[in-house]
Coordinates of C-alpha atoms in Angstrom, one line a residue:
M2 CA 0.0 -11.4 179.6
S3 CA 1.5 -9.9 182.7
R4 CA 5.2 -9.5 183.3
L5 CA 5.0 -12.5 185.9
D6 CA 3.3 -15.0 183.5
S7 CA 5.9 -13.9 180.7
N8 CA 8.9 -14.6 182.8
L9 CA 7.4 -17.9 184.0
F10 CA 6.8 -19.1 180.3
K11 CA 10.4 -18.1 179.3
S12 CA 11.7 -19.9 182.3
V13 CA 9.8 -23.2 181.3
V14 CA 11.0 -23.0 177.7
Y15 CA 14.5 -22.5 178.9
H16 CA 14.6 -25.7 181.2
L17 CA 13.1 -27.7 178.1
K18 CA 15.7 -26.6 175.8
A19 CA 18.5 -27.5 178.3
F20 CA 16.9 -31.0 179.1
F21 CA 16.9 -31.9 175.4
R22 CA 20.5 -30.6 175.0
R23 CA 21.8 -33.1 177.5
Q24 CA 23.7 -36.0 176.0
Q25 CA 21.6 -38.7 178.1
W26 CA 18.4 -37.6 176.4
K27 CA 19.9 -37.6 172.9
E28 CA 21.2 -41.2 173.4
T29 CA 17.8 -42.2 174.7
L30 CA 16.0 -40.8 171.7
I31 CA 18.5 -42.6 169.4
F32 CA 18.1 -45.8 171.0
S33 CA 14.4 -45.4 170.9
F34 CA 14.1 -44.9 167.4
F35 CA 16.4 -47.8 166.5
L36 CA 14.3 -50.0 169.0
L37 CA 11.0 -49.1 167.2
L38 CA 12.5 -49.4 163.6
S39 CA 13.6 -53.0 164.4
A40 CA 10.4 -53.8 165.9
S41 CA 8.7 -52.7 162.7
F42 CA 11.2 -54.7 160.6
W43 CA 10.4 -57.7 162.8
Y44 CA 6.6 -57.3 162.6
L45 CA 6.7 -56.9 158.8
Q46 CA 8.8 -60.1 158.7
S47 CA 6.5 -62.0 160.8
L48 CA 3.7 -61.1 158.4
Q49 CA 5.6 -63.0 155.8
E50 CA 5.5 -66.1 157.8
D51 CA 2.8 -68.7 158.2
M52 CA 0.2 -68.2 160.8
E53 CA -2.9 -70.0 162.1
L54 CA -6.3 -68.0 163.2
E55 CA -9.4 -69.4 164.6
I56 CA -12.8 -67.6 163.4
S57 CA -16.3 -68.0 164.4
L58 CA -18.9 -67.9 161.5
P59 CA -22.4 -67.4 162.4
V60 CA -25.1 -69.9 161.0
K61 CA -28.3 -68.5 159.4
Y62 CA -31.3 -71.0 158.7
R63 CA -33.3 -69.9 155.6
N64 CA -36.5 -71.2 154.0
V65 CA -37.7 -73.0 157.0
P66 CA -40.8 -74.8 155.8
A67 CA -44.2 -73.5 157.3
H68 CA -45.1 -76.7 159.0
I69 CA -41.9 -76.9 161.1
T70 CA -40.5 -74.8 163.9
L71 CA -36.7 -75.0 164.8
T72 CA -35.9 -75.6 168.3
D73 CA -33.5 -73.4 170.3
D74 CA -30.6 -76.0 170.6
N75 CA -29.6 -75.6 166.8
P76 CA -25.9 -74.5 166.3
Q77 CA -25.6 -70.8 166.0
A78 CA -22.1 -70.6 164.7
V79 CA -19.4 -72.9 163.0
V80 CA -15.6 -72.3 164.5
F81 CA -12.9 -73.0 161.9
R82 CA -9.4 -72.7 161.9
V83 CA -7.2 -71.6 158.7
K84 CA -3.4 -71.0 157.9
D85 CA -1.9 -68.5 155.8
K86 CA 0.6 -65.5 155.7
G87 CA 0.5 -63.2 158.4
L88 CA -0.6 -60.6 156.1
V89 CA -3.5 -62.4 155.0
M90 CA -4.6 -63.2 158.8
L91 CA -4.3 -59.6 159.4
S92 CA -6.6 -58.8 156.7
Y93 CA -9.2 -61.4 158.0
V94 CA -9.1 -59.8 161.1
W95 CA -9.3 -56.1 160.4
L96 CA -10.6 -55.8 156.7
Y97 CA -12.7 -58.8 155.6
K98 CA -16.2 -59.3 156.9
F99 CA -17.2 -63.1 156.7
A100 CA -21.0 -63.7 155.6
P101 CA -23.1 -66.0 157.8
L102 CA -23.1 -69.7 156.7
E103 CA -26.4 -69.9 155.2
V104 CA -28.4 -73.3 155.7
N105 CA -31.2 -73.3 153.1
L106 CA -33.6 -75.8 154.5
K107 CA -35.6 -75.8 151.3
N108 CA -32.8 -77.6 149.5
L109 CA -32.3 -80.3 152.4
R110 CA -34.0 -83.6 152.5
K111 CA -35.2 -85.8 155.7
G112 CA -33.4 -88.9 156.5
A113 CA -35.0 -92.2 156.8
N114 CA -35.5 -91.5 160.6
G115 CA -36.8 -87.8 159.7
E116 CA -33.9 -85.8 160.5
I117 CA -32.4 -83.1 158.7
T118 CA -28.4 -82.8 158.2
V119 CA -26.2 -80.5 156.9
T120 CA -23.1 -82.6 155.8
A121 CA -19.5 -81.7 156.4
K122 CA -19.0 -81.3 152.6
A123 CA -21.7 -78.5 152.5
I124 CA -20.3 -76.8 155.6
E125 CA -16.6 -76.9 154.2
S126 CA -18.0 -75.4 150.9
G127 CA -19.8 -72.6 152.7
I128 CA -16.6 -71.7 154.4
S129 CA -14.1 -72.3 151.6
R130 CA -15.9 -70.0 149.1
Q131 CA -15.2 -67.2 151.3
L132 CA -11.4 -67.7 151.8
T133 CA -8.5 -66.6 149.4
S134 CA -7.0 -69.3 147.4
S135 CA -3.7 -69.2 149.5
T136 CA -5.5 -69.9 152.7
S137 CA -5.8 -73.5 154.0
L138 CA -8.7 -74.6 155.9
L139 CA -7.3 -76.9 158.7
G140 CA -10.6 -78.0 160.3
F141 CA -14.1 -76.8 161.7
E142 CA -16.4 -77.7 164.3
P143 CA -19.2 -78.9 164.5
Q144 CA -18.3 -81.4 161.5
T145 CA -22.0 -81.8 160.7
I146 CA -25.2 -79.8 161.8
E147 CA -28.2 -81.9 163.0
V148 CA -31.3 -79.6 162.5
H149 CA -33.5 -79.9 165.3
Y150 CA -37.2 -79.0 164.7
A151 CA -40.8 -79.8 165.9
E152 CA -43.7 -80.7 163.6
L153 CA -46.6 -78.2 163.8
G154 CA -50.3 -78.6 163.7
S155 CA -52.4 -77.1 160.7
K156 CA -55.7 -75.2 160.3
E157 CA -57.5 -73.4 157.3
L158 CA -58.6 -70.0 158.3
P159 CA -60.5 -67.1 156.3
V160 CA -58.8 -64.0 155.8
T161 CA -60.4 -60.5 156.5
A162 CA -59.2 -57.5 154.9
D163 CA -58.4 -54.7 157.6
I164 CA -58.9 -51.8 155.4
T165 CA -60.8 -48.5 155.3
V166 CA -62.4 -47.2 152.3
S167 CA -63.1 -43.4 151.7
P168 CA -64.5 -42.9 148.0
E169 CA -64.5 -39.4 146.3
P170 CA -67.9 -37.5 146.5
G171 CA -70.3 -39.3 144.2
F172 CA -68.7 -42.6 144.4
Q173 CA -69.4 -45.6 146.8
Q174 CA -68.1 -49.0 147.4
A175 CA -70.2 -51.3 145.1
G176 CA -70.2 -54.7 146.8
D177 CA -68.1 -56.7 149.2
I178 CA -64.3 -56.5 149.4
T179 CA -62.9 -59.8 148.1
V180 CA -59.7 -61.4 149.2
T181 CA -57.7 -63.9 147.2
P182 CA -57.0 -66.4 148.4
G183 CA -59.9 -66.3 150.8
K184 CA -58.5 -69.1 153.1
V185 CA -54.9 -69.7 154.3
L186 CA -53.4 -72.9 155.8
V187 CA -51.6 -72.0 159.2
Y188 CA -49.3 -74.1 161.2
A189 CA -48.9 -73.7 165.0
S190 CA -49.1 -75.8 168.2
T191 CA -52.4 -77.2 168.9
T192 CA -53.0 -74.6 171.9
V193 CA -52.4 -71.6 169.6
L194 CA -54.5 -73.1 166.9
D195 CA -57.4 -73.4 169.2
T196 CA -57.4 -69.6 169.8
L197 CA -57.2 -68.6 166.1
H198 CA -60.4 -68.1 164.0
E199 CA -59.5 -65.8 161.4
L200 CA -56.3 -64.2 159.8
R201 CA -56.4 -60.5 159.0
T202 CA -54.3 -58.2 156.9
V203 CA -52.1 -55.1 158.0
P204 CA -54.3 -52.2 158.6
A205 CA -54.5 -50.1 155.2
E206 CA -56.5 -47.1 154.0
L207 CA -57.7 -46.3 150.5
K208 CA -58.4 -42.6 150.4
N209 CA -60.4 -40.8 147.5
A210 CA -61.2 -43.9 145.7
N211 CA -63.0 -43.4 142.2
R212 CA -62.6 -46.8 140.8
T213 CA -61.9 -50.5 141.5
H214 CA -58.6 -50.9 143.2
E215 CA -56.6 -54.3 143.6
L216 CA -54.2 -54.2 146.5
T217 CA -51.6 -56.6 147.7
L218 CA -51.6 -56.6 151.5
R219 CA -49.4 -58.7 153.9
L220 CA -50.9 -60.7 156.5
Q221 CA -50.5 -59.6 160.1
S222 CA -47.9 -61.9 161.9
I223 CA -48.9 -63.9 165.0
A224 CA -46.3 -65.2 167.6
G225 CA -45.8 -68.8 167.0
V226 CA -47.9 -69.0 163.8
Q227 CA -46.5 -69.8 160.3
T228 CA -48.4 -69.5 157.1
D229 CA -48.4 -70.8 153.4
E230 CA -48.9 -67.2 152.3
R231 CA -47.7 -64.2 153.4
E232 CA -49.6 -61.9 151.3
V233 CA -53.1 -61.8 149.8
R234 CA -54.7 -60.0 146.9
V235 CA -57.5 -57.6 148.0
T236 CA -60.2 -56.2 145.7
I237 CA -62.1 -53.2 146.7
P238 CA -65.0 -52.3 144.1
V239 CA -65.7 -48.7 143.6
E240 CA -68.1 -47.2 141.3
E241 CA -69.8 -43.8 140.7
F242 CA -73.2 -43.7 142.2
T243 CA -76.5 -42.1 141.3
E244 CA -79.9 -41.8 143.2
K245 CA -82.9 -44.0 142.0
R246 CA -86.5 -43.7 143.3
M247 CA -89.1 -46.4 143.1
M248 CA -92.7 -47.0 144.5
I249 CA -92.9 -50.3 146.4
P250 CA -96.4 -51.6 147.4
V251 CA -97.1 -52.6 151.1
V252 CA -98.3 -56.2 151.3
C253 CA -99.7 -58.0 154.4
E254 CA -98.4 -61.5 154.5
G255 CA -100.8 -64.2 155.7
L256 CA -104.1 -62.1 155.8
P257 CA -106.9 -64.2 156.7
E258 CA -109.7 -64.4 154.0
H259 CA -112.4 -62.7 156.3
Y260 CA -110.2 -59.6 157.0
T261 CA -109.9 -56.6 154.9
L262 CA -106.7 -54.3 155.4
H263 CA -106.0 -50.7 154.0
T264 CA -102.8 -49.1 154.4
F265 CA -102.2 -45.2 154.0
P266 CA -100.1 -44.8 151.9
S267 CA -100.5 -48.2 150.0
E268 CA -97.0 -47.6 148.5
I269 CA -93.9 -46.6 149.9
E270 CA -91.1 -44.7 148.1
V271 CA -87.7 -46.5 148.2
V272 CA -84.8 -44.1 147.6
C273 CA -81.4 -45.9 147.0
N274 CA -77.8 -45.0 145.8
V275 CA -77.3 -47.3 142.7
P276 CA -74.0 -47.8 140.7
V277 CA -74.2 -46.4 137.5
S278 CA -73.5 -49.9 135.8
R279 CA -76.7 -51.2 137.4
F280 CA -79.0 -48.4 137.3
G281 CA -81.0 -49.7 134.4
K282 CA -81.0 -53.4 135.7
L283 CA -82.6 -52.4 139.1
T284 CA -86.4 -52.6 139.1
E285 CA -89.3 -52.7 141.6
R286 CA -89.1 -56.5 141.4
D287 CA -86.0 -56.4 143.3
F288 CA -87.8 -55.0 146.4
E289 CA -90.6 -56.0 148.6
I290 CA -92.2 -54.8 151.8
R291 CA -94.1 -57.8 153.2
I292 CA -95.4 -57.5 156.8
P293 CA -96.8 -60.5 158.6
F294 CA -100.4 -60.1 159.7
R295 CA -99.5 -60.8 163.3
E296 CA -97.9 -57.6 163.3
F297 CA -100.8 -55.5 162.1
E298 CA -102.8 -57.3 164.6
A299 CA -100.5 -56.6 167.4
S300 CA -100.6 -52.7 166.3
R301 CA -104.2 -52.7 165.7
A302 CA -105.0 -50.3 168.7
A303 CA -102.4 -47.8 167.6
G304 CA -103.4 -48.2 163.9
Q305 CA -100.0 -47.3 162.7
L306 CA -96.8 -49.7 161.9
T307 CA -93.2 -49.2 161.2
V308 CA -92.5 -50.4 157.7
R309 CA -89.3 -52.2 156.3
L310 CA -87.9 -53.7 153.3
S311 CA -88.2 -57.6 153.5
K312 CA -86.2 -58.0 150.2
Q313 CA -83.4 -55.9 148.5
P314 CA -80.2 -56.6 146.6
S315 CA -77.6 -58.2 148.9
W316 CA -74.9 -55.6 147.4
M317 CA -76.9 -52.7 148.3
T318 CA -76.7 -50.4 151.4
P319 CA -80.1 -50.0 153.2
P320 CA -82.3 -47.5 151.2
A321 CA -84.3 -44.9 152.7
L322 CA -88.0 -45.4 152.9
H323 CA -90.5 -42.4 152.7
P324 CA -92.5 -42.5 154.8
D325 CA -91.1 -45.1 157.1
T326 CA -94.5 -45.8 159.0
V327 CA -98.0 -46.3 157.6
E328 CA -101.5 -46.1 159.0
F329 CA -103.9 -48.8 158.4
I330 CA -107.4 -49.8 159.0
M331 CA -108.2 -53.5 159.7
E332 CA -111.7 -54.9 159.5
Q333 CA -113.1 -58.3 160.0
R334 CA -115.9 -59.1 157.6
T335 CA -118.9 -60.8 158.9
E336 CA -120.4 -63.9 157.3
P337 CA -123.4 -63.3 155.2

């Protein structure tokens, strides 16, 4: 610090000490102290006296039935007045956190005209249970709550599982994914219902699956739509697979009696992946290659035709065919 700065600092300190040593400042300081002390005594005394306080309590509507929707004009808060000592009032303002007044529609019944009413007794009970025993409830508004609602239309929709399955090597999905329940009743306005054709679960992914899995998945929410069910049970059959090969004959369906047909080869090798549990049950009788005569006739000039399975188990993914085409000779027999 330079000499100039040092002299300036000493000068400021000197003048401050001189100011606080003055008799007038001492008197002001003493007066302020006793004024603050008396104000504190007055405030503590006032906290021992009865006071009134107005409190706003939010209203929360629970368990709204799926077939109705609440309108926007329902009360969102109940305002009540209480009386107690100032100290209790202070705790209500600064320390205590009031829980919302819960209106459980599941426990309420419709009146003769279809209205749902929360009585004054129920409102008073919801408020009083949150007050201390010394606090008096002076009143509240509204005195009753008329719950306004609108009836919704209904429609039963099928549920589709939005799930991606990635089995371990050597394992495959062994059949269709099943959803329980398969159909769910939904409620919405007629306009919205006309646009709905199915419900979908929230997207899910099953990785490295090596056995059958059962998952509980939530239904995707749709604006303005309520459902009886919020979750469904999804079953994904997964099994170990092995390869099976079978020879299936090529059959011409509807071959006229005066025609002869020869295919090369006469049998097609079917190569399929089969769940281990079904390997022994799967036979050549579960497959057919039946080609209508008109298709042979249409390909007569080329002498070659692509083959396909006309019958296979519904649970099976399309097998590979070796070869997938046949050559053929078709002749018309002359009458003797």
